[in-house]
Tab-separated table of C-alpha atoms in Angstrom:
chain	number	residue	atom	x	y	z
A	289	MET	CA	109.273	130.189	106.474
A	290	SER	CA	108.076	133.459	107.992
A	291	TRP	CA	105.412	136.087	107.540
A	292	ASN	CA	106.181	138.693	104.853
A	293	GLY	CA	104.340	141.606	106.442
A	294	GLU	CA	101.341	141.370	104.123
A	295	GLN	CA	98.163	143.108	105.329
A	296	TRP	CA	99.939	144.894	108.203
A	297	SER	CA	99.550	148.277	106.511
A	298	LYS	CA	95.803	148.142	107.217
A	299	PRO	CA	94.304	148.653	110.687
A	300	LEU	CA	92.826	145.666	112.473
A	301	ILE	CA	89.342	147.152	112.609
A	302	PHE	CA	87.748	143.885	113.763
A	303	ALA	CA	90.264	143.116	116.503
A	304	ASP	CA	90.172	143.951	120.193
A	305	LYS	CA	92.455	146.862	121.050
A	306	SER	CA	92.898	145.773	124.673
A	307	SER	CA	96.292	145.294	126.307
A	308	ILE	CA	97.878	141.924	126.822
A	309	GLU	CA	97.044	142.244	130.504
A	310	ASP	CA	93.350	142.695	129.701
A	311	LEU	CA	93.359	139.836	127.191
A	312	ILE	CA	94.823	137.538	129.823
A	313	ARG	CA	92.193	138.569	132.381
A	314	ALA	CA	89.097	138.830	130.179
A	315	LYS	CA	89.679	136.288	127.421
A	316	GLY	CA	91.932	133.767	129.098
A	317	TYR	CA	94.924	134.437	126.839
A	318	GLU	CA	97.873	132.312	127.908
A	319	LEU	CA	101.250	133.883	127.224
A	320	PRO	CA	103.673	131.128	126.077
A	321	GLU	CA	106.762	130.905	128.251
A	322	HIS	CA	109.164	130.857	125.323
A	323	VAL	CA	107.972	134.297	124.119
A	324	GLU	CA	107.685	136.029	127.483
A	325	ALA	CA	111.047	137.705	126.877
A	326	LEU	CA	109.560	139.471	123.822
A	327	LEU	CA	106.902	141.186	125.939
A	328	PRO	CA	108.320	144.476	127.231
A	329	THR	CA	105.319	145.079	129.515
A	330	PRO	CA	101.828	143.579	129.907
A	331	LYS	CA	100.459	147.055	129.352
A	332	ILE	CA	101.219	147.110	125.612
A	333	SER	CA	98.346	146.524	123.227
A	334	GLY	CA	97.656	143.124	121.741
A	335	GLU	CA	98.066	144.595	118.264
A	336	LEU	CA	101.614	145.755	119.048
A	337	PHE	CA	102.588	142.426	120.579
A	338	LEU	CA	101.039	140.676	117.578
A	339	SER	CA	103.344	142.644	115.292
A	340	ILE	CA	106.334	141.657	117.462
A	341	LEU	CA	105.423	137.955	117.215
A	342	CYS	CA	104.951	138.194	113.450
A	343	GLN	CA	108.266	139.955	112.891
A	344	THR	CA	110.220	137.520	115.077
A	345	GLY	CA	108.864	134.421	113.313
A	346	TYR	CA	106.531	133.123	116.026
A	347	THR	CA	103.721	132.433	113.575
A	348	GLU	CA	101.791	129.886	115.630
A	349	GLU	CA	101.896	132.107	118.719
A	350	ALA	CA	100.715	135.075	116.622
A	351	VAL	CA	97.740	133.049	115.354
A	352	LYS	CA	96.734	132.141	118.913
A	353	LEU	CA	96.953	135.774	120.004
A	354	LEU	CA	94.901	136.906	117.018
A	355	ALA	CA	92.233	134.338	117.953
A	356	CYS	CA	91.862	136.125	121.300
A	357	MET	CA	91.721	139.574	119.716
A	358	ILE	CA	89.419	139.077	116.730
A	359	ASN	CA	85.694	139.767	116.770
A	360	PRO	CA	83.833	136.450	117.359
A	361	ARG	CA	81.725	136.568	114.204
A	362	VAL	CA	84.673	137.645	112.070
A	363	GLY	CA	86.768	135.020	113.836
A	364	LEU	CA	84.316	132.315	112.833
A	365	TRP	CA	84.530	133.510	109.238
A	366	TRP	CA	88.309	133.320	109.566
A	367	VAL	CA	88.379	129.691	110.721
A	368	ILE	CA	85.803	128.731	108.070
A	369	ARG	CA	88.131	130.137	105.413
A	370	CYS	CA	91.032	128.205	106.949
A	371	TYR	CA	88.919	125.039	106.991
A	372	ASP	CA	87.996	125.458	103.318
A	373	ALA	CA	91.605	126.168	102.312
A	374	VAL	CA	93.035	123.102	104.084
A	375	LYS	CA	90.308	120.785	102.806
A	376	GLU	CA	90.841	122.036	99.255
A	377	ASP	CA	94.568	121.380	99.579
A	378	ILE	CA	93.838	117.830	100.776
A	379	ARG	CA	91.359	117.241	97.930
A	380	ASN	CA	93.885	118.407	95.344
A	381	ASP	CA	96.477	116.080	96.813
A	382	PHE	CA	94.032	113.148	96.666
A	383	ALA	CA	93.153	113.971	93.046
A	384	ARG	CA	96.751	113.341	91.940
A	385	ASP	CA	96.740	109.592	92.468
A	386	GLY	CA	93.406	108.805	94.108
A	387	LYS	CA	95.072	107.642	97.335
A	388	THR	CA	94.681	108.804	100.893
A	389	PRO	CA	97.719	109.302	103.169
A	390	ALA	CA	96.894	105.986	104.882
A	391	GLN	CA	96.851	104.196	101.538
A	392	ARG	CA	100.168	105.788	100.589
A	393	ARG	CA	101.689	104.600	103.872
A	394	ALA	CA	100.399	101.089	103.231
A	395	ALA	CA	101.852	101.128	99.722
A	396	LYS	CA	105.166	102.374	101.096
A	397	VAL	CA	105.232	99.548	103.668
A	398	ASP	CA	104.394	97.016	100.956
A	399	ALA	CA	107.235	98.328	98.793
A	400	MET	CA	109.647	98.183	101.722
A	401	VAL	CA	108.647	94.608	102.599
A	402	LYS	CA	108.898	93.608	98.945
A	403	GLU	CA	112.378	95.091	98.762
A	404	LEU	CA	113.511	93.384	101.961
A	405	THR	CA	112.109	89.999	100.912
A	406	ASP	CA	113.281	90.212	97.313
A	407	THR	CA	115.892	87.485	96.751
A	408	SER	CA	116.567	88.148	93.080
A	409	ASP	CA	120.040	89.517	93.819
A	410	ILE	CA	120.800	86.471	95.973
A	411	ASP	CA	119.433	84.199	93.230
A	412	LYS	CA	121.766	85.849	90.768
A	413	LEU	CA	124.781	85.357	93.027
A	414	VAL	CA	123.867	81.704	93.594
A	415	GLU	CA	123.489	81.080	89.863
A	416	GLU	CA	126.817	82.782	89.187
A	417	HIS	CA	128.426	80.627	91.869
A	418	LYS	CA	126.930	77.475	90.383
A	419	ALA	CA	128.105	78.429	86.902
A	420	PHE	CA	131.605	79.095	88.232
A	421	MET	CA	131.715	75.712	90.005
A	422	ALA	CA	130.421	73.912	86.908
A	423	ASP	CA	133.048	75.609	84.769
A	424	ALA	CA	135.806	74.719	87.225
A	425	GLU	CA	134.621	71.103	87.342
A	426	ALA	CA	134.627	70.915	83.549
A	427	LYS	CA	138.168	72.266	83.397
A	428	ILE	CA	139.401	69.737	85.973
A	429	LYS	CA	137.780	66.882	84.098
A	430	ALA	CA	139.270	68.092	80.840
A	431	GLU	CA	142.745	68.234	82.361
A	432	ALA	CA	142.275	64.757	83.839
A	433	GLU	CA	141.129	63.372	80.495
A	434	ALA	CA	144.129	64.928	78.779
A	435	ALA	CA	146.513	63.216	81.262
A	436	LYS	CA	145.003	59.728	80.751
A	437	PRO	CA	146.210	57.223	78.106
A	438	VAL	CA	144.008	56.811	75.124
A	439	ASN	CA	143.330	53.154	76.053
A	440	PRO	CA	143.538	52.356	79.784
A	441	ALA	CA	143.350	48.595	79.104
A	442	GLU	CA	146.339	48.826	76.820
A	443	ALA	CA	148.331	50.624	79.521
A	444	ILE	CA	147.496	47.834	81.978
A	445	MET	CA	148.546	45.163	79.526
A	446	ASN	CA	151.774	47.006	78.899
A	447	GLU	CA	152.497	47.005	82.611
A	448	ILE	CA	151.789	43.261	82.872
A	449	THR	CA	153.916	42.533	79.810
A	450	GLN	CA	156.783	44.548	81.300
A	451	ILE	CA	156.526	42.604	84.567
A	452	LEU	CA	156.563	39.252	82.740
A	453	GLU	CA	159.466	40.394	80.636
A	454	ASP	CA	161.374	41.241	83.782
A	455	ILE	CA	160.635	37.733	85.077
A	456	ARG	CA	161.960	36.131	81.910
A	457	LYS	CA	165.151	38.084	82.197
A	458	LEU	CA	165.759	36.778	85.667
A	459	ASP	CA	168.907	34.668	85.818
A	460	ILE	CA	167.795	31.669	87.858
A	461	PRO	CA	170.744	29.833	89.387
A	462	ALA	CA	171.150	26.146	88.479
A	463	GLU	CA	170.677	25.003	92.066
A	464	MET	CA	167.154	26.504	91.989
A	465	LYS	CA	166.125	24.541	88.908
A	466	LEU	CA	164.942	21.621	90.980
A	467	PRO	CA	161.607	19.864	91.229
A	468	PRO	CA	158.945	21.837	93.163
A	469	THR	CA	159.052	21.600	96.897
A	470	PRO	CA	156.778	23.056	99.594
A	471	GLU	CA	159.246	25.892	100.020
A	472	THR	CA	159.182	26.766	96.338
A	473	GLU	CA	155.384	26.661	96.363
A	474	VAL	CA	155.331	29.268	99.124
A	475	ALA	CA	157.816	31.438	97.252
A	476	PHE	CA	155.759	31.200	94.069
A	477	LYS	CA	152.502	32.201	95.838
A	478	GLN	CA	154.258	35.194	97.363
A	479	PHE	CA	155.469	36.178	93.935
A	480	GLU	CA	151.923	35.804	92.583
A	481	ALA	CA	150.534	38.035	95.321
A	482	ASP	CA	153.149	40.669	94.642
A	483	LEU	CA	152.322	40.555	90.946
A	484	THR	CA	148.572	40.942	91.627
A	485	SER	CA	149.233	43.918	93.890
A	486	ALA	CA	151.384	45.560	91.276
A	487	ILE	CA	148.680	45.092	88.648
A	488	LYS	CA	146.048	46.674	90.946
A	489	GLN	CA	148.283	49.651	91.623
A	490	SER	CA	148.790	50.116	87.881
A	491	MET	CA	145.062	49.982	87.244
A	492	ALA	CA	144.394	52.520	89.998
A	493	ALA	CA	146.877	54.883	88.385
A	494	VAL	CA	145.108	54.905	85.020
A	495	LEU	CA	141.451	54.367	85.958
A	496	PRO	CA	139.397	57.069	87.842
A	497	ALA	CA	138.259	56.142	91.290
A	498	GLU	CA	134.501	56.011	91.911
A	499	GLU	CA	133.160	59.136	93.621
A	500	ALA	CA	132.056	58.477	97.167
A	501	PRO	CA	128.427	59.465	97.861
A	502	MET	CA	127.916	62.693	99.845
A	503	PRO	CA	127.223	61.974	103.499
A	504	PRO	CA	123.606	62.697	104.531
A	505	GLU	CA	124.677	65.427	106.943
A	506	MET	CA	126.564	67.224	104.160
A	507	GLU	CA	123.521	66.995	101.893
A	508	ARG	CA	121.382	68.530	104.659
A	509	ILE	CA	123.624	71.604	105.063
A	510	SER	CA	124.337	72.197	101.391
A	511	GLY	CA	124.149	75.762	100.046
A	512	ASP	CA	120.979	75.121	98.052
A	513	ASN	CA	119.079	73.866	101.078
A	514	ILE	CA	120.223	76.803	103.219
A	515	PHE	CA	119.152	79.274	100.540
A	516	ALA	CA	115.782	77.558	100.114
A	517	LYS	CA	115.148	77.761	103.860
A	518	LEU	CA	116.126	81.444	103.912
A	519	LYS	CA	113.774	82.229	101.039
A	520	GLU	CA	110.941	80.373	102.745
A	521	LYS	CA	111.325	82.477	105.888
A	522	THR	CA	111.558	85.812	104.056
A	523	ASP	CA	108.460	84.977	102.024
A	524	ARG	CA	106.540	84.664	105.281
A	525	VAL	CA	107.456	88.174	106.512
A	526	LYS	CA	104.772	90.253	104.754
A	527	PRO	CA	101.820	87.873	105.401
A	528	ALA	CA	102.795	87.740	109.069
A	529	ILE	CA	102.991	91.556	109.337
A	530	ASP	CA	99.685	92.022	107.504
A	531	LYS	CA	97.953	89.490	109.733
A	532	GLU	CA	99.244	91.038	112.953
A	533	MET	CA	98.618	94.654	111.949
A	534	GLY	CA	95.146	93.751	110.710
A	535	LYS	CA	94.178	92.889	114.272
A	536	TYR	CA	94.625	96.460	115.481
A	537	PHE	CA	94.710	98.907	112.541
A	538	PRO	CA	92.385	100.460	111.748
A	539	LEU	CA	91.523	100.356	115.422
A	540	LYS	CA	89.227	97.420	116.091
A	541	LEU	CA	89.274	97.480	119.868
A	542	LYS	CA	85.937	96.669	121.376
A	543	GLY	CA	84.070	99.417	123.152
A	544	LEU	CA	85.417	102.318	121.072
A	545	PRO	CA	82.771	104.735	119.748
A	546	LYS	CA	82.073	104.612	116.045
A	547	PRO	CA	83.521	107.476	114.004
A	548	PRO	CA	81.044	110.146	112.921
A	549	SER	CA	79.461	109.850	109.503
A	550	GLN	CA	80.270	112.221	106.671
A	551	THR	CA	76.715	113.496	106.914
A	552	SER	CA	77.270	114.523	110.546
A	553	LEU	CA	80.533	116.271	109.681
A	554	ARG	CA	78.934	118.225	106.835
A	555	ALA	CA	76.005	119.140	109.059
A	556	ALA	CA	78.390	120.586	111.659
A	557	VAL	CA	80.129	122.784	109.074
A	558	ASP	CA	76.774	123.872	107.640
A	559	ALA	CA	75.566	124.772	111.132
A	560	ALA	CA	78.603	126.994	111.668
A	561	ARG	CA	77.998	128.706	108.327
A	562	ARG	CA	74.334	129.166	109.249
A	563	TRP	CA	75.267	130.939	112.484
A	564	LEU	CA	77.737	133.108	110.556
A	565	LEU	CA	74.944	134.287	108.253
A	566	VAL	CA	72.380	134.671	111.016
A	567	PRO	CA	74.090	134.781	114.449
A	568	SER	CA	70.956	134.069	116.434
A	569	ASP	CA	70.762	132.160	119.700
A	570	GLU	CA	68.627	129.498	118.005
A	571	ASN	CA	71.252	128.934	115.309
A	572	GLY	CA	73.811	128.698	118.086
A	573	ARG	CA	71.780	125.944	119.729
A	574	LEU	CA	71.553	124.081	116.403
A	575	ALA	CA	75.318	124.425	115.999
A	576	CYS	CA	75.826	122.917	119.452
A	577	ASN	CA	73.652	119.918	118.574
A	578	ALA	CA	75.507	119.436	115.314
A	579	ALA	CA	78.840	119.620	117.145
A	580	ILE	CA	77.744	116.892	119.541
A	581	LYS	CA	76.777	114.589	116.658
A	582	ALA	CA	80.073	115.261	114.856
A	583	LYS	CA	81.817	114.091	118.077
A	584	SER	CA	85.355	115.301	117.327
A	585	GLY	CA	87.623	116.792	114.699
A	586	PRO	CA	87.794	120.275	113.194
A	587	GLU	CA	84.161	120.050	112.004
A	588	SER	CA	82.842	119.506	115.519
A	589	MET	CA	85.073	122.221	116.977
A	590	LEU	CA	83.962	124.605	114.231
A	591	ALA	CA	80.326	124.153	115.234
A	592	TYR	CA	81.245	124.568	118.906
A	593	ALA	CA	83.054	127.813	118.046
A	594	ALA	CA	79.841	129.115	116.487
A	595	PHE	CA	77.840	128.110	119.571
A	596	TRP	CA	80.356	129.682	121.953
A	597	SER	CA	80.299	132.905	119.948
A	598	SER	CA	76.600	133.427	120.680
A	599	ALA	CA	75.585	136.270	122.963
A	600	VAL	CA	73.326	133.852	124.828
A	601	MET	CA	74.076	130.143	124.713
A	602	VAL	CA	70.836	128.180	124.641
A	603	THR	CA	71.124	124.623	125.938
A	604	GLU	CA	68.681	121.911	126.987
A	605	THR	CA	68.961	123.077	130.576
A	606	GLY	CA	68.343	126.731	129.869
A	607	GLU	CA	70.085	129.909	128.734
A	608	VAL	CA	73.613	130.841	129.688
A	609	PRO	CA	75.228	134.244	128.991
A	610	GLY	CA	78.037	134.155	126.494
A	611	ASN	CA	81.599	133.943	127.762
A	612	ARG	CA	84.251	136.044	125.985
A	613	ALA	CA	86.916	133.427	126.714
A	614	LEU	CA	85.122	130.621	124.847
A	615	PRO	CA	85.307	131.774	121.184
A	616	PRO	CA	89.163	131.932	121.204
A	617	ILE	CA	89.230	128.371	122.537
A	618	GLY	CA	87.044	127.264	119.642
A	619	PHE	CA	89.105	129.155	117.043
A	620	THR	CA	92.464	127.837	118.260
A	621	GLY	CA	91.004	124.333	118.564
A	622	VAL	CA	89.848	124.346	114.943
A	623	LEU	CA	93.149	125.710	113.658
A	624	SER	CA	95.238	123.306	115.724
A	625	GLN	CA	93.363	120.295	114.371
A	626	LEU	CA	93.470	121.613	110.814
A	627	ALA	CA	97.243	122.072	111.059
A	628	GLN	CA	97.594	118.400	111.976
A	629	GLU	CA	95.316	117.022	109.236
A	630	GLU	CA	96.983	114.429	107.006
A	631	GLY	CA	97.427	115.013	103.294
A	632	GLY	CA	97.962	118.053	101.137
A	633	ASP	CA	101.076	119.916	100.093
A	634	LEU	CA	101.102	122.299	103.068
A	635	ASP	CA	102.916	121.095	106.163
A	636	TYR	CA	102.258	122.192	109.753
A	637	ASP	CA	104.267	125.441	109.601
A	638	ALA	CA	102.977	126.378	106.138
A	639	ARG	CA	99.402	125.973	107.317
A	640	TYR	CA	99.911	128.256	110.302
A	641	LEU	CA	101.433	130.827	107.987
A	642	LEU	CA	98.308	130.529	105.826
A	643	PHE	CA	96.110	130.892	108.933
A	644	LEU	CA	97.934	134.095	109.885
A	645	ARG	CA	97.535	135.600	106.422
A	646	LEU	CA	93.820	134.769	106.273
A	647	GLY	CA	93.323	136.033	109.832
A	648	LEU	CA	94.843	139.401	109.034
A	649	GLU	CA	92.668	139.669	105.921
A	650	CYS	CA	89.571	139.064	108.020
A	651	ALA	CA	90.639	141.299	110.914
A	652	THR	CA	91.372	144.222	108.546
A	653	GLY	CA	88.020	143.815	106.786
A	654	THR	CA	89.544	143.035	103.379
A	655	SER	CA	87.949	139.573	103.395
A	656	THR	CA	84.231	139.516	104.141
A	657	TRP	CA	81.864	136.602	103.787
A	658	ASP	CA	79.504	138.427	101.417
A	659	ILE	CA	82.169	139.364	98.844
A	660	ASN	CA	83.943	136.053	99.166
A	661	ALA	CA	80.694	134.134	98.702
A	662	ARG	CA	79.880	135.972	95.500
A	663	GLU	CA	83.351	135.266	94.113
A	664	THR	CA	83.567	131.607	95.081
A	665	GLU	CA	79.985	130.349	95.080
A	666	HIS	CA	78.835	132.063	91.860
A	667	PRO	CA	81.929	132.868	89.757
A	668	LYS	CA	80.148	132.556	86.388
A	669	ALA	CA	76.512	133.274	87.269
A	670	PRO	CA	74.914	136.710	86.909
A	671	ALA	CA	75.001	138.869	89.990
A	672	PRO	CA	72.065	137.757	92.161
A	673	THR	CA	69.589	140.138	93.706
A	674	PRO	CA	69.757	140.747	97.479
A	675	ILE	CA	66.585	138.700	97.901
A	676	ASP	CA	68.057	135.649	96.157
A	677	ASN	CA	71.441	135.648	97.857
A	678	PRO	CA	71.504	135.527	101.687
A	679	TRP	CA	75.271	136.103	101.679
A	680	VAL	CA	74.732	139.649	100.412
A	681	ARG	CA	72.125	140.483	103.026
A	682	GLN	CA	74.105	139.048	105.919
A	683	GLY	CA	77.589	140.426	105.256
A	684	PHE	CA	78.847	142.896	107.877
A	685	GLY	CA	75.310	144.347	108.162
A	686	ARG	CA	75.519	145.802	104.661
A	687	GLU	CA	72.649	146.262	102.213
A	688	GLN	CA	73.410	146.196	98.511
């Protein structure tokens, strides 16, 4: 993004025509190191070097140089226009969803935490795994049932009958058909034990074995318990973050000064506008007081810029002659803080490009506070008389 040359066809009638050397000596202009190579000689005029900075894309540096060149009263009008433009951009951005940048960041963090702690995809995988295991178990049981006899008891009886039939078919020699003796008793008991063992083996082959209970340690490390513990920990992430961040943000450190009220900020801007309309030493003193109450921010610096632009700065300790190096400090301070304001569609570079365009309009005299006030403050009202509208009387010394 770069300047398109707009407004350069008109002379900068409200800008200092001094050389860069004079601007450095009289107004404290600081030449940035990274653009020193663009300066052919310190003797060239500020207007020529301004055109070089604009054409080479150094927008921010051009704005700072213009702040040193522009007439103080016109410069204050310039930064007021920049202030109004940035604040309007921020208001339009807020009107879209009713949220401030801080609230949008908080919502973004909440969405990120919700996404990171969301276990629905894991739940789905676990349920699919359980369904797969249940299906596999059902298939195994079905195959086992298909391999079993219809009547397990009948199979056992068949085995016993077959064993007894084998015994009947035994051809017992005649010498063994004798009255029972201790030796035959032992042989018979051994045969009985063998028969009982064979029957048990047959029953084990046709009857399912009882499932052994899961050991306690296996129950403790089962997949369901691990998943439940994981979910418990992830559910604690957001409350823990909110609790910890709530201790410090917004800043709650003891001893910090309270932020200025909206009333103080508006009063500072109004004081700067008052000095613009009537650039008296008294209005400068009022602007200084308003700047002190506003404490910090572009509103406070705007009021300071008005005070520093006075020909005589009136303070509680007396009167001090104006210093030509102070107004540029106020102008650049306001613009720097405005460029860093949160919210709005314009980013840092786009805002400086806007500042440059508005500055050239003011420096060429094509944007004056009397005409602009009539167009913006009273767009639909009848044209006011000079007595009713102070903007008309206090424009660049014009009477209408």
